[in-house]
Coordinates of C-alpha atoms and ligand atoms in Angstrom, one line a residue:
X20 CA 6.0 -21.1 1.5
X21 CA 9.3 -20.9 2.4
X22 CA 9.9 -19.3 5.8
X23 CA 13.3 -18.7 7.3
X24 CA 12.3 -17.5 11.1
X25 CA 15.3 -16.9 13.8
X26 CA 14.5 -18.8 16.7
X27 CA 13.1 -17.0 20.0
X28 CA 14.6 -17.2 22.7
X29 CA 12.3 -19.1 25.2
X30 CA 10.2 -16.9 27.1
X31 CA 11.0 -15.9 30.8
X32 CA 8.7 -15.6 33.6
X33 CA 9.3 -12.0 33.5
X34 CA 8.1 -11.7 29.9
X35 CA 5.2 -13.8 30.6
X36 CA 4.4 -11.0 33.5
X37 CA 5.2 -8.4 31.3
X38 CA 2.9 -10.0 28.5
X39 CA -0.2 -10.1 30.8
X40 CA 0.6 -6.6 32.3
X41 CA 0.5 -4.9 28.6
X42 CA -2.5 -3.6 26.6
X43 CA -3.1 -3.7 23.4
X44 CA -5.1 -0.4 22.4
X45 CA -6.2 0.2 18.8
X46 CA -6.6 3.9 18.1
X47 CA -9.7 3.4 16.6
X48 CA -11.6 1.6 20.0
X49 CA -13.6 4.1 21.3
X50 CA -11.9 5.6 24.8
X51 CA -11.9 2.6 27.4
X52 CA -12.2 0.0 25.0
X53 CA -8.9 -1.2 25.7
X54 CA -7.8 -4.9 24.7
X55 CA -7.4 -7.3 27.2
X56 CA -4.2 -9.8 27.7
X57 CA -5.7 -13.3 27.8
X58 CA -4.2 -15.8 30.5
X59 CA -3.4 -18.9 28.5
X60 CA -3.4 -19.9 24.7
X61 CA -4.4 -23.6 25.0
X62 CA -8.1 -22.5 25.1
X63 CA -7.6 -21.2 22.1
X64 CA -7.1 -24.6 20.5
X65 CA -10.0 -26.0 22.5
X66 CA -12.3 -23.6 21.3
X67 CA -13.0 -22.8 25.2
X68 CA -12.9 -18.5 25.1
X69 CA -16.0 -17.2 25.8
X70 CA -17.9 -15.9 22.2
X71 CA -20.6 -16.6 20.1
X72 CA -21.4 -20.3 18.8
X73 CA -20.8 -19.1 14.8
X74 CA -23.2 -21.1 12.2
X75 CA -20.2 -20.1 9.6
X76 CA -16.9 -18.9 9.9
X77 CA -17.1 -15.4 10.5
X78 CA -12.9 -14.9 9.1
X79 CA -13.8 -15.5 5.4
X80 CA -11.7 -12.2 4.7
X81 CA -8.7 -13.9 5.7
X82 CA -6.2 -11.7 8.6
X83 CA -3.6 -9.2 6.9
X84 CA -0.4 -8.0 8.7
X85 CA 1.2 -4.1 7.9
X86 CA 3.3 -1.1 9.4
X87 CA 6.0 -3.1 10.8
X88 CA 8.3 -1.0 13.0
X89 CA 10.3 -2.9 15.4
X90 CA 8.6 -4.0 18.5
X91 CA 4.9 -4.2 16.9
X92 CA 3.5 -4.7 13.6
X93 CA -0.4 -4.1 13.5
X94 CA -2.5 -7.5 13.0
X95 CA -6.2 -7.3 11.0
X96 CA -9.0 -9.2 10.4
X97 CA -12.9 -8.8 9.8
X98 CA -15.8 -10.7 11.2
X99 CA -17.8 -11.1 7.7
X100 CA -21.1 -11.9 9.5
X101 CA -23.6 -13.9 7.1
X102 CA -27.7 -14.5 7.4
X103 CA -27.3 -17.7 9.3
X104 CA -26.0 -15.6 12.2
X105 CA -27.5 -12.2 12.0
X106 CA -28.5 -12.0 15.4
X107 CA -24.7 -11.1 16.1
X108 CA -24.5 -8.1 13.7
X109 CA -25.8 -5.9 16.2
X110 CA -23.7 -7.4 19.3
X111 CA -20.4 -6.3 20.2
X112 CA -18.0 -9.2 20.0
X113 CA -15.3 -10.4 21.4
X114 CA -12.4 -11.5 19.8
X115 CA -8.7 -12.6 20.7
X116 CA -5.8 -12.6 18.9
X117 CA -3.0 -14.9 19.0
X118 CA 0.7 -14.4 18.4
X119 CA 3.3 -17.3 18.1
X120 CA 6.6 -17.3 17.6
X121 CA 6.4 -20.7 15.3
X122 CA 4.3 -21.6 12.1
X123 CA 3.2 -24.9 14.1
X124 CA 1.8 -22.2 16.7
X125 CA 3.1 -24.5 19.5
X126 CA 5.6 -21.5 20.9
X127 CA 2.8 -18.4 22.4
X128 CA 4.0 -15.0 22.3
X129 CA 1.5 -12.7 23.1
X130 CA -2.2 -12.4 22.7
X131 CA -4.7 -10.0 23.1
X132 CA -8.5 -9.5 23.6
X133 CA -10.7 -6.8 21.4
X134 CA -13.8 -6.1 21.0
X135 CA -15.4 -5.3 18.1
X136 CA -19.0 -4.0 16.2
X137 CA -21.1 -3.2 13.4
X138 CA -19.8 0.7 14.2
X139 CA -16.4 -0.5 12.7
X140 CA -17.9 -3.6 10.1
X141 CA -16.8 -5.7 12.4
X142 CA -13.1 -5.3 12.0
X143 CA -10.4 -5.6 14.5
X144 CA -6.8 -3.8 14.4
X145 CA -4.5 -5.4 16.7
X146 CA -1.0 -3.5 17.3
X147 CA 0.4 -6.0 18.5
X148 CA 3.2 -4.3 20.9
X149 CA 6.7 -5.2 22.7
X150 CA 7.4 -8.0 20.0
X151 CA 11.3 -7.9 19.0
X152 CA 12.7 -6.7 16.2
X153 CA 13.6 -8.2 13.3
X154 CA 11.5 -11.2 14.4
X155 CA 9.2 -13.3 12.2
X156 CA 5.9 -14.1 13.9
X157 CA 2.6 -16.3 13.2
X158 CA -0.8 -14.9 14.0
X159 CA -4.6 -15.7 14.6
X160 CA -8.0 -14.4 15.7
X161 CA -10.2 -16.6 17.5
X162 CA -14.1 -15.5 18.1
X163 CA -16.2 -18.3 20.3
X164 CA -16.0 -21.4 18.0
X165 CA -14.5 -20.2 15.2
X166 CA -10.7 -19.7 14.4
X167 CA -9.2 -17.2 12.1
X168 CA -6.3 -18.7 8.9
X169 CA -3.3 -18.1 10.0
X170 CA -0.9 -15.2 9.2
X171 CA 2.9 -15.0 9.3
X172 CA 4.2 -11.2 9.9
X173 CA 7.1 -9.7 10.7
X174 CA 8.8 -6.7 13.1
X175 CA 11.1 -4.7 10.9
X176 CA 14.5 -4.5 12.5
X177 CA 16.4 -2.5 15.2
X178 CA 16.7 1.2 14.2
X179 CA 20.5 0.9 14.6
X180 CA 20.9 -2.6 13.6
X181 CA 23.4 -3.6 10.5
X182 CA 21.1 -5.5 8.3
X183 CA 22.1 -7.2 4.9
X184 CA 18.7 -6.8 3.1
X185 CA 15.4 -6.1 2.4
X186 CA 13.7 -7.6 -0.1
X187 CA 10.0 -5.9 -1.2
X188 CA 7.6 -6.5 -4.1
X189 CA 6.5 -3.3 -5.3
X190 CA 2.5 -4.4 -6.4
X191 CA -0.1 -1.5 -7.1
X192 CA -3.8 -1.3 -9.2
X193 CA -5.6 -4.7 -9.2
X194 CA -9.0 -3.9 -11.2
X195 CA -10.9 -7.0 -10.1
X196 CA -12.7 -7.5 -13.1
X197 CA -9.6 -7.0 -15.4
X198 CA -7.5 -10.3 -14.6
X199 CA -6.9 -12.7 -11.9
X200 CA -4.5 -12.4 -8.7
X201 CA -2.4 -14.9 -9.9
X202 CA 0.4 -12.0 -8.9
X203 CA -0.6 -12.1 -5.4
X204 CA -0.2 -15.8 -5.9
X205 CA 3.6 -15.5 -7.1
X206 CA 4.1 -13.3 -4.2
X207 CA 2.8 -15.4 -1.6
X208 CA 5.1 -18.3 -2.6
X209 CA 8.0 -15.8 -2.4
X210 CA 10.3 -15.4 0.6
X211 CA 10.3 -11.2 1.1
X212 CA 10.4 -8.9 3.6
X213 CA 7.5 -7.0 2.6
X214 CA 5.0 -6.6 0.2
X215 CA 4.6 -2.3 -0.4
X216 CA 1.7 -1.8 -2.1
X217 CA 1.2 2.0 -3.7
X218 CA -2.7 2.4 -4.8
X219 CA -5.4 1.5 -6.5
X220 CA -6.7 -1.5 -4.0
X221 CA -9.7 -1.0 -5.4
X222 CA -11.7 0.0 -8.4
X223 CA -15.3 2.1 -7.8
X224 CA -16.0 1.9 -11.8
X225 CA -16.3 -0.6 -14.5
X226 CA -15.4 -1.2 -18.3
X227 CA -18.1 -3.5 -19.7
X228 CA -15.2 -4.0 -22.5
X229 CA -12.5 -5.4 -20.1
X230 CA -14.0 -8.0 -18.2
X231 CA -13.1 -11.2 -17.3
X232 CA -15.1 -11.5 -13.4
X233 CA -18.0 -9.2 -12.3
X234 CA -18.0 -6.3 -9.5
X235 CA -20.6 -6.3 -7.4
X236 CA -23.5 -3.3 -7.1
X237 CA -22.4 -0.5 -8.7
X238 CA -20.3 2.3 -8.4
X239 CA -19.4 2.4 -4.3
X240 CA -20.9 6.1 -3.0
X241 CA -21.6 5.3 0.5
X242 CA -20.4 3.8 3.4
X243 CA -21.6 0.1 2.8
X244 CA -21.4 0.2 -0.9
X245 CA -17.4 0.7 0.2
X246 CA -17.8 -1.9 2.7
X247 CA -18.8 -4.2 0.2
X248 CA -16.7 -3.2 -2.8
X249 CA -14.0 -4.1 -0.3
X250 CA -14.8 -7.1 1.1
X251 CA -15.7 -8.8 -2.7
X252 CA -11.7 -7.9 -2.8
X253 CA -10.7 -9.8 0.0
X254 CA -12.7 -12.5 -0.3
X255 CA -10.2 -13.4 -3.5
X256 CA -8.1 -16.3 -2.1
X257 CA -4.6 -15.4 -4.0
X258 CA -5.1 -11.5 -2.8
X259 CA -6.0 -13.8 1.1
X260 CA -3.0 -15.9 0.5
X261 CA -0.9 -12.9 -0.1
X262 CA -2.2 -10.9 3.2
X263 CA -1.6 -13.9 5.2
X264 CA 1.9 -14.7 3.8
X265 CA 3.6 -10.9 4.1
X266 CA 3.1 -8.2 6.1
X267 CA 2.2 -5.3 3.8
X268 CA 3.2 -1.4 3.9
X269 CA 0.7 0.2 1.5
X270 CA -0.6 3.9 0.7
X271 CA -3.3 4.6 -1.8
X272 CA -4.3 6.5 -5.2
X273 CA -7.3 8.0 -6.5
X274 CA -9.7 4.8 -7.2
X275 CA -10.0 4.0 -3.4
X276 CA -12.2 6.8 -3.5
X277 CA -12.7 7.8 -7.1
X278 CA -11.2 8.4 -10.6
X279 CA -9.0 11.5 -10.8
X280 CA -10.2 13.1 -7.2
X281 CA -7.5 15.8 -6.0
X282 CA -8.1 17.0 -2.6
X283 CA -12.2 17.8 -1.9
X284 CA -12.4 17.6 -6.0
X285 CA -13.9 15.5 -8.1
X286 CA -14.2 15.1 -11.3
X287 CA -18.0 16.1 -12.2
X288 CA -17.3 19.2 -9.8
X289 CA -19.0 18.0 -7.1
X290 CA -19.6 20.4 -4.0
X291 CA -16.7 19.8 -1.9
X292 CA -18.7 19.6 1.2
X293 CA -20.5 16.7 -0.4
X294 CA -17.7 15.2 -1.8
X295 CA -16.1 14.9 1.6
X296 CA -18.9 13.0 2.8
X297 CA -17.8 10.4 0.6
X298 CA -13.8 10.6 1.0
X299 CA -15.1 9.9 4.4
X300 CA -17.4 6.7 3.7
X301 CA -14.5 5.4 1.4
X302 CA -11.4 6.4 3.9
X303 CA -14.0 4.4 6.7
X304 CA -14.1 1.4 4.7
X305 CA -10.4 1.3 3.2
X306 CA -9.5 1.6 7.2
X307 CA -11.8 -1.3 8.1
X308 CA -10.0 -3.4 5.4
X309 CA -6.5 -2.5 5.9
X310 CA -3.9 -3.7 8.6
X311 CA -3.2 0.1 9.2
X312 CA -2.8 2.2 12.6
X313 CA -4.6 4.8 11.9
X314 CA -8.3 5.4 10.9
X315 CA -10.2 8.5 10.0
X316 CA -9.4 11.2 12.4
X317 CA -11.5 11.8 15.0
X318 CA -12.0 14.9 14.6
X319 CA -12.8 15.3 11.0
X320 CA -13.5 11.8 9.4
X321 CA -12.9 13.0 5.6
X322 CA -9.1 13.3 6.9
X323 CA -7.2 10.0 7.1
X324 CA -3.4 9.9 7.9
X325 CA -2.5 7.5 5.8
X326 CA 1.8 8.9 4.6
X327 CA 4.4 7.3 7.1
X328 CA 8.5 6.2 7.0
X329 CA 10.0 3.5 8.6
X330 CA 13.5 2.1 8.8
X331 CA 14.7 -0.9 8.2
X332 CA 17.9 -1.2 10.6
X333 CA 20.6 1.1 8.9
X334 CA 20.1 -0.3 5.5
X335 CA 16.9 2.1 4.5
X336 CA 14.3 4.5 5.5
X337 CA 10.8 3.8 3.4
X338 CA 8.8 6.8 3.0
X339 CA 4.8 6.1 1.8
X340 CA 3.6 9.5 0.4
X341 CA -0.2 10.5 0.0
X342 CA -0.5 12.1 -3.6
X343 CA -4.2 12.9 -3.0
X344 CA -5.6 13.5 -0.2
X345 CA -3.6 16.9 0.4
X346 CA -2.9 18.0 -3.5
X347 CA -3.7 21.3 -5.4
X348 CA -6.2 21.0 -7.8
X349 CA -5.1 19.8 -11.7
X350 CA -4.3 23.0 -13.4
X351 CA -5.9 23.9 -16.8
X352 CA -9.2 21.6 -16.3
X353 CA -11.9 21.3 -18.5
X354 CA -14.8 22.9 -17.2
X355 CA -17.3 20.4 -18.0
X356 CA -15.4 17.2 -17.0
X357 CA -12.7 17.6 -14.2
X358 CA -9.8 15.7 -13.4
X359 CA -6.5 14.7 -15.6
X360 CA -6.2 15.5 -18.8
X361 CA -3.6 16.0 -21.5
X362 CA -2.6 19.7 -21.9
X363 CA -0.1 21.8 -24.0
X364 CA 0.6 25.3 -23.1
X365 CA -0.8 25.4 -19.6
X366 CA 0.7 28.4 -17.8
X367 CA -0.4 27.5 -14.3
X368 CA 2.3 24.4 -14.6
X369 CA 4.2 27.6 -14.0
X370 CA 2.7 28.1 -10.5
X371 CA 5.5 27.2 -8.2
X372 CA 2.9 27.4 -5.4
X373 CA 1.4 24.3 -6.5
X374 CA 1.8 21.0 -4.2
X375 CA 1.2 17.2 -5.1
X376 CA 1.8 16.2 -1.1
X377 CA 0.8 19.6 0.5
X378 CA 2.6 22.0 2.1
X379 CA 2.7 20.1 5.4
X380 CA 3.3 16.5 4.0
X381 CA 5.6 18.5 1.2
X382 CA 8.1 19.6 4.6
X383 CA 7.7 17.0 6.4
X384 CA 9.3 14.7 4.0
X385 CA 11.8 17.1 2.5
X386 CA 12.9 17.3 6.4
X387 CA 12.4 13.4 6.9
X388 CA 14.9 13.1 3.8
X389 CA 17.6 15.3 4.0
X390 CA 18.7 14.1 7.6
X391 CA 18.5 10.6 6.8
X392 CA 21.2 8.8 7.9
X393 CA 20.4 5.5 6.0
X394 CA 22.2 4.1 3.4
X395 CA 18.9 3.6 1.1
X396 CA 15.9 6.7 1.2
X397 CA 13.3 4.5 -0.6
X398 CA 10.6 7.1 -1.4
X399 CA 7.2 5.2 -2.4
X400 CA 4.3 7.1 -3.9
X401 CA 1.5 6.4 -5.6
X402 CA 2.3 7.3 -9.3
X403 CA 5.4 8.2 -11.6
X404 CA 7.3 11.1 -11.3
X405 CA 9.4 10.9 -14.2
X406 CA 8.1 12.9 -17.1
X407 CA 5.9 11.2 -19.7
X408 CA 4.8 14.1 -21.8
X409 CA 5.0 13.5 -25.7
X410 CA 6.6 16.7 -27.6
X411 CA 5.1 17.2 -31.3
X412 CA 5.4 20.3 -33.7
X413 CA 2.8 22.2 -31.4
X414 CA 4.6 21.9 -28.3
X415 CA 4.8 19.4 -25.3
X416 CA 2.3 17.7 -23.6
X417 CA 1.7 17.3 -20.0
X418 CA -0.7 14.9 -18.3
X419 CA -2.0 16.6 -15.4
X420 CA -2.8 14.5 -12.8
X421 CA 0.6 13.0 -12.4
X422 CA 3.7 14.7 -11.9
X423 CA 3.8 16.2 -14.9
X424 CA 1.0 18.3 -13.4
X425 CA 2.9 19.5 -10.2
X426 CA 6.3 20.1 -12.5
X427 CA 7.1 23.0 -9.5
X428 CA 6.7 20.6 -6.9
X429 CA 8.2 17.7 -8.6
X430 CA 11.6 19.8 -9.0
X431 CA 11.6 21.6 -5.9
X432 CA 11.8 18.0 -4.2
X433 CA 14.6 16.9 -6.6
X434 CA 16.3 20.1 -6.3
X435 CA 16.5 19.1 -2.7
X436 CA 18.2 16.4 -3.1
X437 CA 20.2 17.2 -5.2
X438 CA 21.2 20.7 -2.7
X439 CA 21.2 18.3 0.1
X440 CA 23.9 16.0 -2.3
X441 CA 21.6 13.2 -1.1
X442 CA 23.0 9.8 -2.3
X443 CA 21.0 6.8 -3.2
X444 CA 17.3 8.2 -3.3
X445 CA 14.9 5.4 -5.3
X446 CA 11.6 6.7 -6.2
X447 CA 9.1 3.6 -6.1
X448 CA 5.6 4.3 -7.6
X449 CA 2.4 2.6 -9.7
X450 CA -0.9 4.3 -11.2
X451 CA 0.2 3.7 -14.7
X452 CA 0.2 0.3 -15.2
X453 CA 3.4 -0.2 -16.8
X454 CA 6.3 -0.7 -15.7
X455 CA 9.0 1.9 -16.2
X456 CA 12.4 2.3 -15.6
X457 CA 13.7 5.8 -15.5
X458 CA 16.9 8.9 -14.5
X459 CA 15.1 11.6 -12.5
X460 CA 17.1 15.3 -12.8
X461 CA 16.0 18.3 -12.1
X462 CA 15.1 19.7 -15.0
X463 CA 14.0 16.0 -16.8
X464 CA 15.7 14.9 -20.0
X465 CA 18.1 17.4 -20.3
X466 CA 21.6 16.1 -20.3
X467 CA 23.1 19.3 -18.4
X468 CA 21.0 18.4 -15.4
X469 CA 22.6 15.7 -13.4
X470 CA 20.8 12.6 -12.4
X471 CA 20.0 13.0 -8.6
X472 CA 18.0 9.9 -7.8
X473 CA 16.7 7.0 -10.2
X474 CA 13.0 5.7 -10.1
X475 CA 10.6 2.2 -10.9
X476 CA 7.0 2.2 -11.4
X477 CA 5.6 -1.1 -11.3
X478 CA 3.4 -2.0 -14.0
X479 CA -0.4 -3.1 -12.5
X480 CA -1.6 -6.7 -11.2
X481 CA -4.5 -6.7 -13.4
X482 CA -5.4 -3.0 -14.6
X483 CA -5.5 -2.4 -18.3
X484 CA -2.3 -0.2 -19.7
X485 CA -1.5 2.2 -22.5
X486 CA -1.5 1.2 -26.1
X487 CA 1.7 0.6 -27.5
X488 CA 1.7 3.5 -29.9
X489 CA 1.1 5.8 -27.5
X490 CA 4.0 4.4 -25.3
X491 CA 6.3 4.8 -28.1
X492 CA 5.8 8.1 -28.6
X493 CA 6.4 8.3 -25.0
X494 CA 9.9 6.9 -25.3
X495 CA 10.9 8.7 -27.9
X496 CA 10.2 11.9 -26.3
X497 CA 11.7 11.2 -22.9
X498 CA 15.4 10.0 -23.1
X499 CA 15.5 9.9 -19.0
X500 CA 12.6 6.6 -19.6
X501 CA 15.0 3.7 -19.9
X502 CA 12.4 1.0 -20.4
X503 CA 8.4 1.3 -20.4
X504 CA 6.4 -1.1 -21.0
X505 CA 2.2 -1.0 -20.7
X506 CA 1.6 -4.9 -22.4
X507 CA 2.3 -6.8 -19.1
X508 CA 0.7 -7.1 -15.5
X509 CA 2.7 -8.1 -12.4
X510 CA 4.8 -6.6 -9.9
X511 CA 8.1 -5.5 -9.2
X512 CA 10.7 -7.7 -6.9
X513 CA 13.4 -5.5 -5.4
X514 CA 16.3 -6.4 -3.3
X515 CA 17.8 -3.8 -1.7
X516 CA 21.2 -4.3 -0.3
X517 CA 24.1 -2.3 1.4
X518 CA 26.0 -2.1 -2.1
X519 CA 23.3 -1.8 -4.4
X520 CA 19.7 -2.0 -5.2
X521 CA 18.7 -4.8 -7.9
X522 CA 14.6 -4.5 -9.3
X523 CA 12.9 -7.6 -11.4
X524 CA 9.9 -6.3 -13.2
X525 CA 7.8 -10.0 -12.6
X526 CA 5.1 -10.0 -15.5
X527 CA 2.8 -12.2 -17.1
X528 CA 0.8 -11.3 -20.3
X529 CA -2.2 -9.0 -20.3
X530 CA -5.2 -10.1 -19.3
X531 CA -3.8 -12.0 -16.4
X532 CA -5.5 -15.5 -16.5
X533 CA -5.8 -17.5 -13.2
X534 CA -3.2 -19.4 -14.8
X535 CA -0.7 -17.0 -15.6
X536 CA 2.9 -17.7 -15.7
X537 CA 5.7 -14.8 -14.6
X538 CA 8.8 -14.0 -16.5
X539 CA 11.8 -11.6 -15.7
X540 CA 10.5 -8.6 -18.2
X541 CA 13.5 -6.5 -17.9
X542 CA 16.1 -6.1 -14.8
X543 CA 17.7 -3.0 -13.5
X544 CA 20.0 -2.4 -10.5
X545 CA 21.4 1.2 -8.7
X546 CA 24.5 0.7 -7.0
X547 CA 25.4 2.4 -4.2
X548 CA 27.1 6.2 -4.4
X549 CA 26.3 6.1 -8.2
X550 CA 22.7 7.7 -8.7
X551 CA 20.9 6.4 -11.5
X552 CA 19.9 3.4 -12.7
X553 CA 21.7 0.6 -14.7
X554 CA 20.4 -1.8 -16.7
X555 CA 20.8 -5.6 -15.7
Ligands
LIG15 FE1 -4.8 2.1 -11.5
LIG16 CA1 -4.6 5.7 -10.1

């Protein structure tokens, strides 16, 4: 790993005061269960805070960093409790977390003392507050004897700050039995910024035919079936290395929960009210394996705020939007199997009352965007918004539970923008496991419509993609798609810079072996004031 931290300037005695003053309070502790600021790190090192003697490491997740802004950035882990300490699953435990300002950890920050219980799996969400910005830090969790890997995260910079770049990888659907990390891997060697990850961190369902490792139990329905589903995730040591090397900004997609759900739907029809039960269990669990701020809300725990922006300095806001939670049904379903499917002639496309975000998320973004004052809007979502739909003699098809299934929507927000005269809007999404390159207009592939913001989808780390035929039919039907290609898995490296945006599709072939090896696919790059993309 190549790290390239500013130096700290030493700490004052005032800091150090202000440090022990300051609580760290996860949203999700129950009222009064406030962290407490721990005196002195050396214990730490001597194994000397009070906790439990652990027969085994209890950090076999690994820690995960995320939702930088620019004093705090929140810190993760789970205690993965085995048999040879069960007595402790039902204890509440403490835990502290450590921030340095080196990777040698000899230069304490911060740290902060949680507690934590079977009620949550044992997790612990650190927001780890009145950092500086712009700052690279090194984090770890110690419980009794036993001390956590170490992370590196980072603050994002000063709201107002002049900053040269940011550098992401764009990574989305990583089927587990489909391939190997070895993306994660790639990433984790790579100096970025941060690692925005757009759905699919999970599969609930298998394909016998596409298997190269094993899930374990079956399809995840309840809460510690999602528990579990997630853990076997984490406990892969490229997707640990990953975690621990970047701090990640992620939303999700529909197989966090399940196939194809839209809203309180799913797709055998389910009775909403016990379909919700489950977004709840799996919104628990994706929370209790995530380095986010938020968990289930309180007051209704099938709700989860998981859509958010942040800046980075002057150069860019990033927008993560929710495409499920919050959608209108697909139109024209099947009524005996719900979910996507691939229509012609469905009039209620038509419906202009129809929302892939939800009214609220819908104006809260359209407001968030058009007064902007960055020089990049960065817009990432969990699927493509280009259109993909194939014409043929009959008439055009539409798949419906992407964007071509919200068309209304989809050009009311680029309508916006292109009202608003908004300049240098990149759409970043995943869900299709290819990568594509592609002009987004209003009214998509038709030459009279200008080109009002450009978009990459990021083909998947493992997850199986289209079949070439059906691909090129895709291409030839949609002039605005630049490059599509569904063969590869890998991610997406994107610099973004004050004078232009430049995007590496990073792929290896399909399956991904543990062995893999990445190539450049295909480059594009969007320079500033010109909207849409160019290749190279
Ligand atoms: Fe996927
Ligand atoms: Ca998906």
């Amino acid at each position: 790993m190549s790290f390239t931290p500013d130096p700290l300037p030493p700490l004052t005695r005032r800091a150090w005061n202000r440090a022990a003053l300051a609580l760290a309070i996860s949203p999700w502790l129950a009222p009064g269960a406030q962290a407490q600021a721990v005196s002195s790190s050396a214990e730490a090192a001597k194994g000397a805070y009070k906790g439990p003697a652990w027969q085994i490491n209890p950090f076999s997740l690994g820690v995960a960093s995320g939702q930088p802004q620019p004093g705090s950035v929140v810190l993760w882990t789970r205690l993965r409790i085995t048999e040879a300490d069960a007595a402790l699953k039902a204890q509440t435990i403490s835990v502290v977390c450590e921030v340095f300002a080196d990777p040698a950890l000899r230069q304490p920050v911060r740290q902060w003392r949680v507690q934590t219980d079977a009620t949550r799996a044992h997790s612990v969400h650190v927001i780890a507050q009145d950092l500086q910005p712009g700052r690279h830090y090194w984090y770890r969790f110690v419980s009794g004897n036993a001390i956590s890997p170490v992370g590196h995260a980072r603050t994002s910079p000063g709201v107002n700050d002049a900053v040269d770049r940011l550098r992401i990888a764009l990574a989305s659907c990583q089927h587990y039995e489909q391939g190997f990390y070895v993306a994660h891997r790639e990433m984790a060697q790579r100096e970025l910024d941060l690692v925005l990850f757009v759905g699919d961190y999970i599969y609930e369902s298998s394909n016998p035919q596409h298997m190269l490792r094993k899930h374990q139990g079956g399809v995840p329905r309840q809460l510690d079936e999602y528990r579990e589903r997630h853990a076997q995730y984490k406990t892969d040591a490229d997707l640990q290395a990953c975690h621990a090397a970047h701090s990640w900004v992620i939303t999700w997609d529909d197989h966090e929960v399940v196939n194809d759900y839209a809203n309180d739907l799913d797709r055998d029809y389910t009775d909403p009210q016990v379909f919700l039960r489950r977004r709840a269990a799996a919104y628990q669990a994706y929370f209790e394996h995530m380095p986010v701020r938020l968990g289930p809300d309180p007051a209704n725990a099938s709700q989860m705020r998981i859509h958010d922006r942040m800046a980075w300095g002057r150069l860019a806001d990033l927008w993560t939007l929710d495409c499920r939670q919050y959608r209108d049904h697909q139109a024209c379903p099947d009524p005996n199997r719900g979910g996507g499917r691939v229509v012609m002639g469905c009039e209620a496309l038509a419906d202009t009352s129809r929302t892939m975000l939800g009214k609220a998320q819908e104006q809260w973004f359209t407001e968030g965007l058009t007064s902007s004052t960055k020089r990049w809007k960065l817009v990432a979502q969990s699927t493509q918004m280009s259109s993909s739909g194939v014409n043929s003699p009959l008439g055009r098809s539409a798949f419906t539970d992407g964007w071509d299934g919200y068309p209304q929507a989809r050009a009311r927000l680029l309508h916006t923008i292109a009202q608003a005269r908004l300049q240098n809007v990149l759409v970043l999404g995943g869900d299709v496991h290819m990568n594509v390159a592609a002009q987004l207009r209003v009214h998509p592939n038709d030459e009279r419509s200008p080109v009002v913001a450009s978009e990459l989808v990021s083909t998947s780390i493992t997850s199986r993609g289209l079949g070439e035929k059906l691909l090129a039919q895709i291409r030839d039907s949609n002039p605005d798609i630049l490059h599509a290609r569904a063969d590869e898995r890998g991610y997406t490296l994107i610099d973004v810079k004050p004078e232009g945006v430049s995007a590496h599709f990073r792929t290896t072939p399909y399956p991904a072996q543990a062995d893999g090896v990445f190539k450049t696919q295909a480059q594009f790059h969007v320079q500033s004031g010109v909207a849409g993309l160019l290749p190279g």
